[in-house]
Coordinates of C-alpha atoms in Angstrom, one line a residue:
X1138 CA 15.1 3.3 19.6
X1139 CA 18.0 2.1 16.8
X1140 CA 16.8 2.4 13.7
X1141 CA 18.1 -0.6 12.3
X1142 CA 16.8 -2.7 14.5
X1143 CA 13.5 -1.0 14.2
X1144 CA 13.5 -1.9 10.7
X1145 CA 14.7 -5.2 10.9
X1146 CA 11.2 -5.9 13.3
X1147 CA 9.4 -4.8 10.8
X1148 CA 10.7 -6.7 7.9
X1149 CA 10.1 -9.6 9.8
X1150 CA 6.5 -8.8 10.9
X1151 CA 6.1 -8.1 6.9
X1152 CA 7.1 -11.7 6.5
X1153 CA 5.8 -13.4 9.1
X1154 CA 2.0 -11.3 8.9
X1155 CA 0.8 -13.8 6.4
X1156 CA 0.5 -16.7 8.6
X1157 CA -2.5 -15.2 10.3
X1158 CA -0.3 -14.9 13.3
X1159 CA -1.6 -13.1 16.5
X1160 CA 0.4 -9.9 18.3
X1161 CA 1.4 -12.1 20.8
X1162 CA 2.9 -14.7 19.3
X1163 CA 4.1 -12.6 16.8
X1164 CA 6.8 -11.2 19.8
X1165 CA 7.9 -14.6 20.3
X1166 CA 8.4 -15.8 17.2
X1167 CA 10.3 -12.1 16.4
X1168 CA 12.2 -12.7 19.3
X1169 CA 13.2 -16.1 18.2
X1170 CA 14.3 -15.1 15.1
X1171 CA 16.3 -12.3 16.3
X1172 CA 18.4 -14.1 18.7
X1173 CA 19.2 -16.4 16.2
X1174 CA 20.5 -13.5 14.0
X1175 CA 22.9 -13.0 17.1
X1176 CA 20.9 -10.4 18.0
X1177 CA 22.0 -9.3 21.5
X1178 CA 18.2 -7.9 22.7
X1179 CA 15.4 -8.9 25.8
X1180 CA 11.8 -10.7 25.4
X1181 CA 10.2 -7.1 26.7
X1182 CA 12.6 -4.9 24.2
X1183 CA 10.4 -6.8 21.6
X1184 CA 7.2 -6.4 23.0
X1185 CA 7.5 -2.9 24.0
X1186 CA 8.2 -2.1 20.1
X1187 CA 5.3 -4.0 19.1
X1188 CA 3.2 -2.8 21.3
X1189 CA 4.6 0.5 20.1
X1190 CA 4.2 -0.1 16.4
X1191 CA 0.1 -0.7 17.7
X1192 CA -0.3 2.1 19.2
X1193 CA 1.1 4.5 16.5
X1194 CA -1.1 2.5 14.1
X1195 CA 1.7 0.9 12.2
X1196 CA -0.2 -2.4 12.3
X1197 CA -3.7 -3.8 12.1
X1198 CA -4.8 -6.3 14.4
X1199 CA -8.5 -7.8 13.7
X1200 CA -9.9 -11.7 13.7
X1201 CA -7.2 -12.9 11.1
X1202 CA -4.0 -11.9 12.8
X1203 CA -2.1 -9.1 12.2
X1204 CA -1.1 -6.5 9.3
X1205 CA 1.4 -4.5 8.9
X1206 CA 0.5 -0.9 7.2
X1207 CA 1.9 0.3 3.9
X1208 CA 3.6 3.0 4.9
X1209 CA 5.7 1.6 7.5
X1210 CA 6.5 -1.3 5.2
X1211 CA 7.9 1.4 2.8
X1212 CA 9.9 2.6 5.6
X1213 CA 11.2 -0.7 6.3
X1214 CA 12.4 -1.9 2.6
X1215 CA 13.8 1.7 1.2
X1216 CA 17.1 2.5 1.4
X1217 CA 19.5 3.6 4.7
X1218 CA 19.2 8.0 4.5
X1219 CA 17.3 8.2 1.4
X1220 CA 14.4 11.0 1.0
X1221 CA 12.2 8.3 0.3
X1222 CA 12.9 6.6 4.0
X1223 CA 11.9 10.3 5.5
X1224 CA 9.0 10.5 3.8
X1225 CA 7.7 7.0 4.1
X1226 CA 8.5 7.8 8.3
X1227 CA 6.6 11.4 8.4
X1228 CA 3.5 9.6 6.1
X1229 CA 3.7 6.7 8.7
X1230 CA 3.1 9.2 12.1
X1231 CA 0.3 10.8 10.1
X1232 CA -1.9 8.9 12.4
X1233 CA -0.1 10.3 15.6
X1234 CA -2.1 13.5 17.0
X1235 CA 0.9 15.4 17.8
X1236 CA 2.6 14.5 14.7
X1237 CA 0.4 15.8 12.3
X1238 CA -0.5 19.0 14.1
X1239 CA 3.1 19.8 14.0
X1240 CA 4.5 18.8 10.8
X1241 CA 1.5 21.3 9.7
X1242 CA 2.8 23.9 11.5
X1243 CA 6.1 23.4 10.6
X1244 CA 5.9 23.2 6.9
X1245 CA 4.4 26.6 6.5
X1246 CA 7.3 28.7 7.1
X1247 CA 10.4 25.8 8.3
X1248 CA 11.6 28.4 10.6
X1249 CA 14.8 26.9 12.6
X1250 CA 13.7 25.6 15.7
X1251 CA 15.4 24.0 18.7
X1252 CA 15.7 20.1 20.3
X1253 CA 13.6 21.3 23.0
X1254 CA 10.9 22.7 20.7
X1255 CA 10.5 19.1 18.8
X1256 CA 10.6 16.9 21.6
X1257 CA 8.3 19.5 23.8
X1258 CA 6.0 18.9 21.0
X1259 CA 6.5 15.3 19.8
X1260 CA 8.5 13.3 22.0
X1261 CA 12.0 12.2 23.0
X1262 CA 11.6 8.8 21.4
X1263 CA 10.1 10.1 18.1
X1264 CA 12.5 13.1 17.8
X1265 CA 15.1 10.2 17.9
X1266 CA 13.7 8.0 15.4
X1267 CA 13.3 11.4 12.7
X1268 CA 16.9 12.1 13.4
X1269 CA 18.0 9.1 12.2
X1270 CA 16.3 9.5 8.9
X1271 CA 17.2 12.9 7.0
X1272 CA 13.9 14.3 8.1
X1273 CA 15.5 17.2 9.6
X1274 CA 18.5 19.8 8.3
X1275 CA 20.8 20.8 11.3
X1276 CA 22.6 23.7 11.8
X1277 CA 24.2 24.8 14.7
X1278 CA 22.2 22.8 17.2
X1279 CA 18.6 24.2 15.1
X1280 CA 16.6 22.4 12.9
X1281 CA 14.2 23.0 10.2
X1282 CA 12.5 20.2 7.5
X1283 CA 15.0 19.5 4.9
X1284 CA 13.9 22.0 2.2
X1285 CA 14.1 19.1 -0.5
X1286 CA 11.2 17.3 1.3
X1287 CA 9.3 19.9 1.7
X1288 CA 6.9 19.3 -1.7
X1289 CA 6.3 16.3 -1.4
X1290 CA 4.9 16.4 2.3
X1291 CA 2.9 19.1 1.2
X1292 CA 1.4 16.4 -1.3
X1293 CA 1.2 13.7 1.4
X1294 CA -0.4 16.1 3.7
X1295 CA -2.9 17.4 0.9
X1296 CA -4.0 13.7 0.4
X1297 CA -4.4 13.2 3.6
X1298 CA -6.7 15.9 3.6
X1299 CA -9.1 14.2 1.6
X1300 CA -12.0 11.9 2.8
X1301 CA -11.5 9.3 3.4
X1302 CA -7.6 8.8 4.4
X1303 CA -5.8 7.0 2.2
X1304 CA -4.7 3.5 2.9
X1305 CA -1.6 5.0 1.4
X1306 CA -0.5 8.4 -0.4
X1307 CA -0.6 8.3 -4.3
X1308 CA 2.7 10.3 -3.9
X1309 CA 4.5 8.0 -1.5
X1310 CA 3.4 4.9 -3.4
X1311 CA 4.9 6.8 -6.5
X1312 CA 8.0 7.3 -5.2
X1313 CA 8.5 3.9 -4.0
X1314 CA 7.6 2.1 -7.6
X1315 CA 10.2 4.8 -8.9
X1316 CA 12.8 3.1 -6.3
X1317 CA 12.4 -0.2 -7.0
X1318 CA 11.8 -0.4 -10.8
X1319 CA 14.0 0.6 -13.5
X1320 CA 11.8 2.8 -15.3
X1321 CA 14.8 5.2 -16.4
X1322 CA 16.6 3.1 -17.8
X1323 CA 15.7 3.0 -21.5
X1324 CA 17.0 -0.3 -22.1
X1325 CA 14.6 -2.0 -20.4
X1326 CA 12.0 -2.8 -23.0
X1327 CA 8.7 -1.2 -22.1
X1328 CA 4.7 -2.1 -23.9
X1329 CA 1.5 0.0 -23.5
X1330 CA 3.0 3.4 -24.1
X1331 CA 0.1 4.7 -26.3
X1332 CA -2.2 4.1 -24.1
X1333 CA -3.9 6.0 -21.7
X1334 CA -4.2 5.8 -18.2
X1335 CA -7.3 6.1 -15.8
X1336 CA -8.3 9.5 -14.5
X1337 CA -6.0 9.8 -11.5
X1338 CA -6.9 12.5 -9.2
X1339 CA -3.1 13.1 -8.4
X1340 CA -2.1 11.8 -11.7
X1341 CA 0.5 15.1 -12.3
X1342 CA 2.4 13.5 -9.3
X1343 CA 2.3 10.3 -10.3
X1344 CA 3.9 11.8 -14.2
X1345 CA 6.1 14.3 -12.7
X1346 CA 7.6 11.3 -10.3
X1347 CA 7.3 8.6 -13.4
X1348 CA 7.3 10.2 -16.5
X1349 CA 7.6 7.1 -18.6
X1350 CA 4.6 5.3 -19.9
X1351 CA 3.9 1.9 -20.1
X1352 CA 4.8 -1.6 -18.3
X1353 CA 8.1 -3.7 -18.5
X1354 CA 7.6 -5.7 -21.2
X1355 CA 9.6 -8.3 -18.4
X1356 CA 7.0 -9.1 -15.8
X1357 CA 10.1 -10.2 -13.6
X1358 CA 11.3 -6.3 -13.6
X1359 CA 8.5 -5.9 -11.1
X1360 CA 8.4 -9.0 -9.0
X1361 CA 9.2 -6.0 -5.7
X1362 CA 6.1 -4.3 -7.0
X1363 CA 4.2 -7.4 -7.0
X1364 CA 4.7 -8.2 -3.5
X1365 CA 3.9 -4.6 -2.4
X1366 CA 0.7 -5.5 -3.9
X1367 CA -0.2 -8.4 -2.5
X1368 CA 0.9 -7.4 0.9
X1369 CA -1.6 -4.0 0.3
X1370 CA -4.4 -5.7 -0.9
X1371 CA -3.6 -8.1 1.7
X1372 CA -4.1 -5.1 4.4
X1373 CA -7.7 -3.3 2.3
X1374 CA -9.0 -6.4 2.7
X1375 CA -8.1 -7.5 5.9
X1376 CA -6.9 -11.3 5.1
X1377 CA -10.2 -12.5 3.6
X1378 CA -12.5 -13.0 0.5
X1379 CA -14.9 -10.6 0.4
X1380 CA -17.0 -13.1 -1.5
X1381 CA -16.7 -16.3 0.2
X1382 CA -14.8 -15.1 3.7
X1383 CA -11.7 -18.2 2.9
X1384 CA -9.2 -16.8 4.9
X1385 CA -6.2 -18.9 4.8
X1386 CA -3.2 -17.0 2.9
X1387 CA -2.1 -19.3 0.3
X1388 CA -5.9 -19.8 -1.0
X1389 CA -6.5 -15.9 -1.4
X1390 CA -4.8 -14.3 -4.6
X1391 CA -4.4 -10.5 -5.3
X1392 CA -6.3 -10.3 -8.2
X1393 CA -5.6 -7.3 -11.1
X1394 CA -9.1 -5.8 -12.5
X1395 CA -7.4 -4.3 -15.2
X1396 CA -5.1 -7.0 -16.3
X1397 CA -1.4 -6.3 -15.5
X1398 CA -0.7 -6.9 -19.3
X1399 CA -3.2 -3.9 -20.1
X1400 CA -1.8 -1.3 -17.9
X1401 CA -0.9 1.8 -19.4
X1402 CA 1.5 2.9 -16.6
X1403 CA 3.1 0.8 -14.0
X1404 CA 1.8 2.7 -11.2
X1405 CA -1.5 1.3 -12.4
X1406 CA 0.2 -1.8 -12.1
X1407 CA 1.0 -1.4 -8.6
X1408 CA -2.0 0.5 -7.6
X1409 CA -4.2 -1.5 -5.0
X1410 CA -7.1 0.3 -6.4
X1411 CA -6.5 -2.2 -9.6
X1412 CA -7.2 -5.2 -7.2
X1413 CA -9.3 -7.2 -5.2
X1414 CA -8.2 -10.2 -2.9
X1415 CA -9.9 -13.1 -4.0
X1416 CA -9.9 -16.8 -3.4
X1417 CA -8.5 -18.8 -6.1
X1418 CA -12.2 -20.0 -7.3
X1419 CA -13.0 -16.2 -7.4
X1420 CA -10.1 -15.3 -9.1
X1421 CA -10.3 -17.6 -11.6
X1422 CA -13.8 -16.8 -12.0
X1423 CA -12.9 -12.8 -12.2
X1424 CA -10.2 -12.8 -14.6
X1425 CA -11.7 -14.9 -17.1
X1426 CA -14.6 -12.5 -17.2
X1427 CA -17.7 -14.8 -15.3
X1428 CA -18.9 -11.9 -13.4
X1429 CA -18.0 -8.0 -12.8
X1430 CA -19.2 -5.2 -10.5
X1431 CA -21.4 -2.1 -11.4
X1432 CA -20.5 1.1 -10.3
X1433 CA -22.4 0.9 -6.9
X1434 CA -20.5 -2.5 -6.2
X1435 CA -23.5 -5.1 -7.2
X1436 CA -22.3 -8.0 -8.8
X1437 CA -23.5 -8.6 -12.2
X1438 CA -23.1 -12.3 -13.6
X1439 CA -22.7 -13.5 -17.2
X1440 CA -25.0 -15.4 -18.7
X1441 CA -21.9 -18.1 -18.7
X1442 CA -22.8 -18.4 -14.9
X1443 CA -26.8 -17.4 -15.0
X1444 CA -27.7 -20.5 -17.1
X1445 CA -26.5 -22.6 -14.3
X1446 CA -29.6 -23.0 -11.5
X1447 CA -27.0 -23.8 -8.7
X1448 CA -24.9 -20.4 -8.1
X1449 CA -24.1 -22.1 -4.8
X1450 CA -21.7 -24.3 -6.1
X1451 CA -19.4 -21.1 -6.7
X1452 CA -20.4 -18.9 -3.3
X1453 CA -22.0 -16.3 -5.6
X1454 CA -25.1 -14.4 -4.9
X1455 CA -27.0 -12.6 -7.3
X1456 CA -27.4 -9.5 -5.1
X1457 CA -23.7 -9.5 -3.8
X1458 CA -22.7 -5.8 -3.0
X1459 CA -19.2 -4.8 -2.2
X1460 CA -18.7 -3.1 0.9
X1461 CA -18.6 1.2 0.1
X1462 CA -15.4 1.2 1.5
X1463 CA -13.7 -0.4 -1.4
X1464 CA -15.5 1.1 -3.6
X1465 CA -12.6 4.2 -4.2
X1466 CA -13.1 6.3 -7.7
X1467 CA -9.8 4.8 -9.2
X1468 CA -11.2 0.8 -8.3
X1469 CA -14.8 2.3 -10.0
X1470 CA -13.1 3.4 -13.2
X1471 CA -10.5 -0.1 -13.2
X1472 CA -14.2 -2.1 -13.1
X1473 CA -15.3 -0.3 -15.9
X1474 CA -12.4 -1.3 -17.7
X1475 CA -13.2 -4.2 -16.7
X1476 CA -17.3 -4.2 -17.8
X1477 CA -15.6 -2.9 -20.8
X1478 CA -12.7 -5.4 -22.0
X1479 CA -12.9 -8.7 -19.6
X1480 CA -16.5 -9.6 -18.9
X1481 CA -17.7 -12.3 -21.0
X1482 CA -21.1 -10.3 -21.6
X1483 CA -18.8 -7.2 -22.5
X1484 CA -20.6 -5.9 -25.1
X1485 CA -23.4 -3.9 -23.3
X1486 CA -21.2 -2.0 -21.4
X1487 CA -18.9 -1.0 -24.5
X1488 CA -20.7 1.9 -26.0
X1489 CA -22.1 3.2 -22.4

């Protein structure tokens, strides 16, 4: 399996996904494209590597078409041999039984080991695909981990350890915002610096990968960022309002609960834990402060909204809960920002 073409598939699925398309017609219309690319390749080549990315859990399939994961989207964007394209692959197979068994093994001591060892242990087609990548130091027909990677799978693999699995490691998502914006560069004006950010569980990572404080004072130095959002929230949520179930793409908005200018950091920024995926109504309604979320997901209107006897009219329910599963410590302390700074009724929750 060619890496680039693997890669091209799946920067076509991450453009196509929003259409609400189905696997199947997702082959054909990735097919279609490809051959007009001059892409010499069969009908069945394409479906077997679909059907492949499903079963190694690259994408979602559920009632609203498919979603591509945010690891493999990593994968597909970074650049050719870079460490980040490694460990955006390994995080990727974390899903795969035999790879995360093995990679576990592995990292403990990296002892040499041979061809024969990885693919009696993974397989022949995976061994191939972590070859192509710089996964793996050779030496005289042996190979180890390349010691470089080594700390930063440990991360991965510690977050992964927690409960529940991440829809993405803090540490990979860290890595790719350092990528793609040019936070090292010090002429690039940056805002927020003295402020402080939310209590990250991994936030040493997130410093010792970012180290600079603050948000582009250029919104446009992040438009990459901002579609890694979108696409993320996109997958968390799985196509829909939670609110008022509107499904179709261009209606649904991935909606910052602390505002993008407020953020401290720009992995904040990024963070899907500072959204929800609303529908333009609720997203309007949201970031103008009509109604917020406790800490146990209720929603909690203003008395902008209350005074109104028809709640209808907006799809809102007074005893709205958001599901638990959204409901991550990072999103609770981004909605007590917002209580705090956005809701029009702010000023109960400011000196809890």
């Amino acid at each position: 399996m060619k890496k680039m073409l693997l890669k091209k598939i799946l920067n076509i699925l991450d453009s196509i996904e929003l259409q609400g398309i189905t696997l199947h017609d997702a082959k054909i219309q990735i097919y279609e494209i490809l051959t007009k690319d001059y892409y010499s390749i069969q009908y069945q080549i394409v479906c077997s590597i679909l059907d492949f990315f499903k079963e190694q859990s690259f994408i979602n399939e559920n009632n609203y078409g498919i979603d591509l994961n945010p690891a493999p989207t990593i994968y597909a964007k970074c650049n050719q041999n870079s460490e980040l394209e490694a460990l955006a692959l390994f995080e990727s197979f974390l899903s795969n039984p035999k790879c995360l068994p093995f990679f576990k093994e592995q990292l403990k001591n990296n002892e040499w080991i041979t061809k024969n060892q990885i693919e009696s242990t993974l397989s022949s087609d995976l061994f191939i695909l972590f070859t192509q990548t710089t996964i793996f130091e050779t030496e005289n027909d042996m190979y180890r981990i390349h010691p470089i990677l080594i700390k930063h799978m440990n991360q991965i693999l510690l977050e992964y350890r927690d409960s529940p699995k991440p829809l993405v490691s803090v540490t990979l998502e860290a890595l790719y915002t350092s990528a793609i914006v040019r936070h090292e560069d010090m002429r690039v004006d940056y805002k927020n610096t003295h402020l402080p950010m939310i209590k990250y569980k991994y936030l040493s990572n997130i410093l010792s990968i970012i180290p600079r404080k603050g948000i582009p004072h250029d919104r446009d130095e992040t438009k990459a960022l901002q579609s890694f959002y979108k696409d993320t929230l996109f997958n968390e949520f799985g196509h829909v309002c939670p609110l008022c179930g509107i499904q179709i793409p261009h209606m649904l908005i991935a909606s910052h609960i602390k505002p993008f200018r407020d953020c401290a950091h720009i992995f904040e920024a990024m963070d899907h834990n500072n959204g929800l995926l609303l529908c333009r109504n609720h997203d309007y309604l949201f970031d103008q402060g009509y109604f917020t979320f406790d800490n146990q997901g209720y929603i909690i209107l203003s008395q902008a909204l209350l005074r109104f006897d028809n709640l209808n009219v907006y799809t809102l329910k007074k005893n709205y809960q958001l599901p638990k599963s959204y409901l991550t410590d990072e999103r609770l302390q981004f909605l007590e920002y917002h209580r705090k700074h956005i809701f029009l009724d702010c000023d109960i929750y400011k000196d809890k």
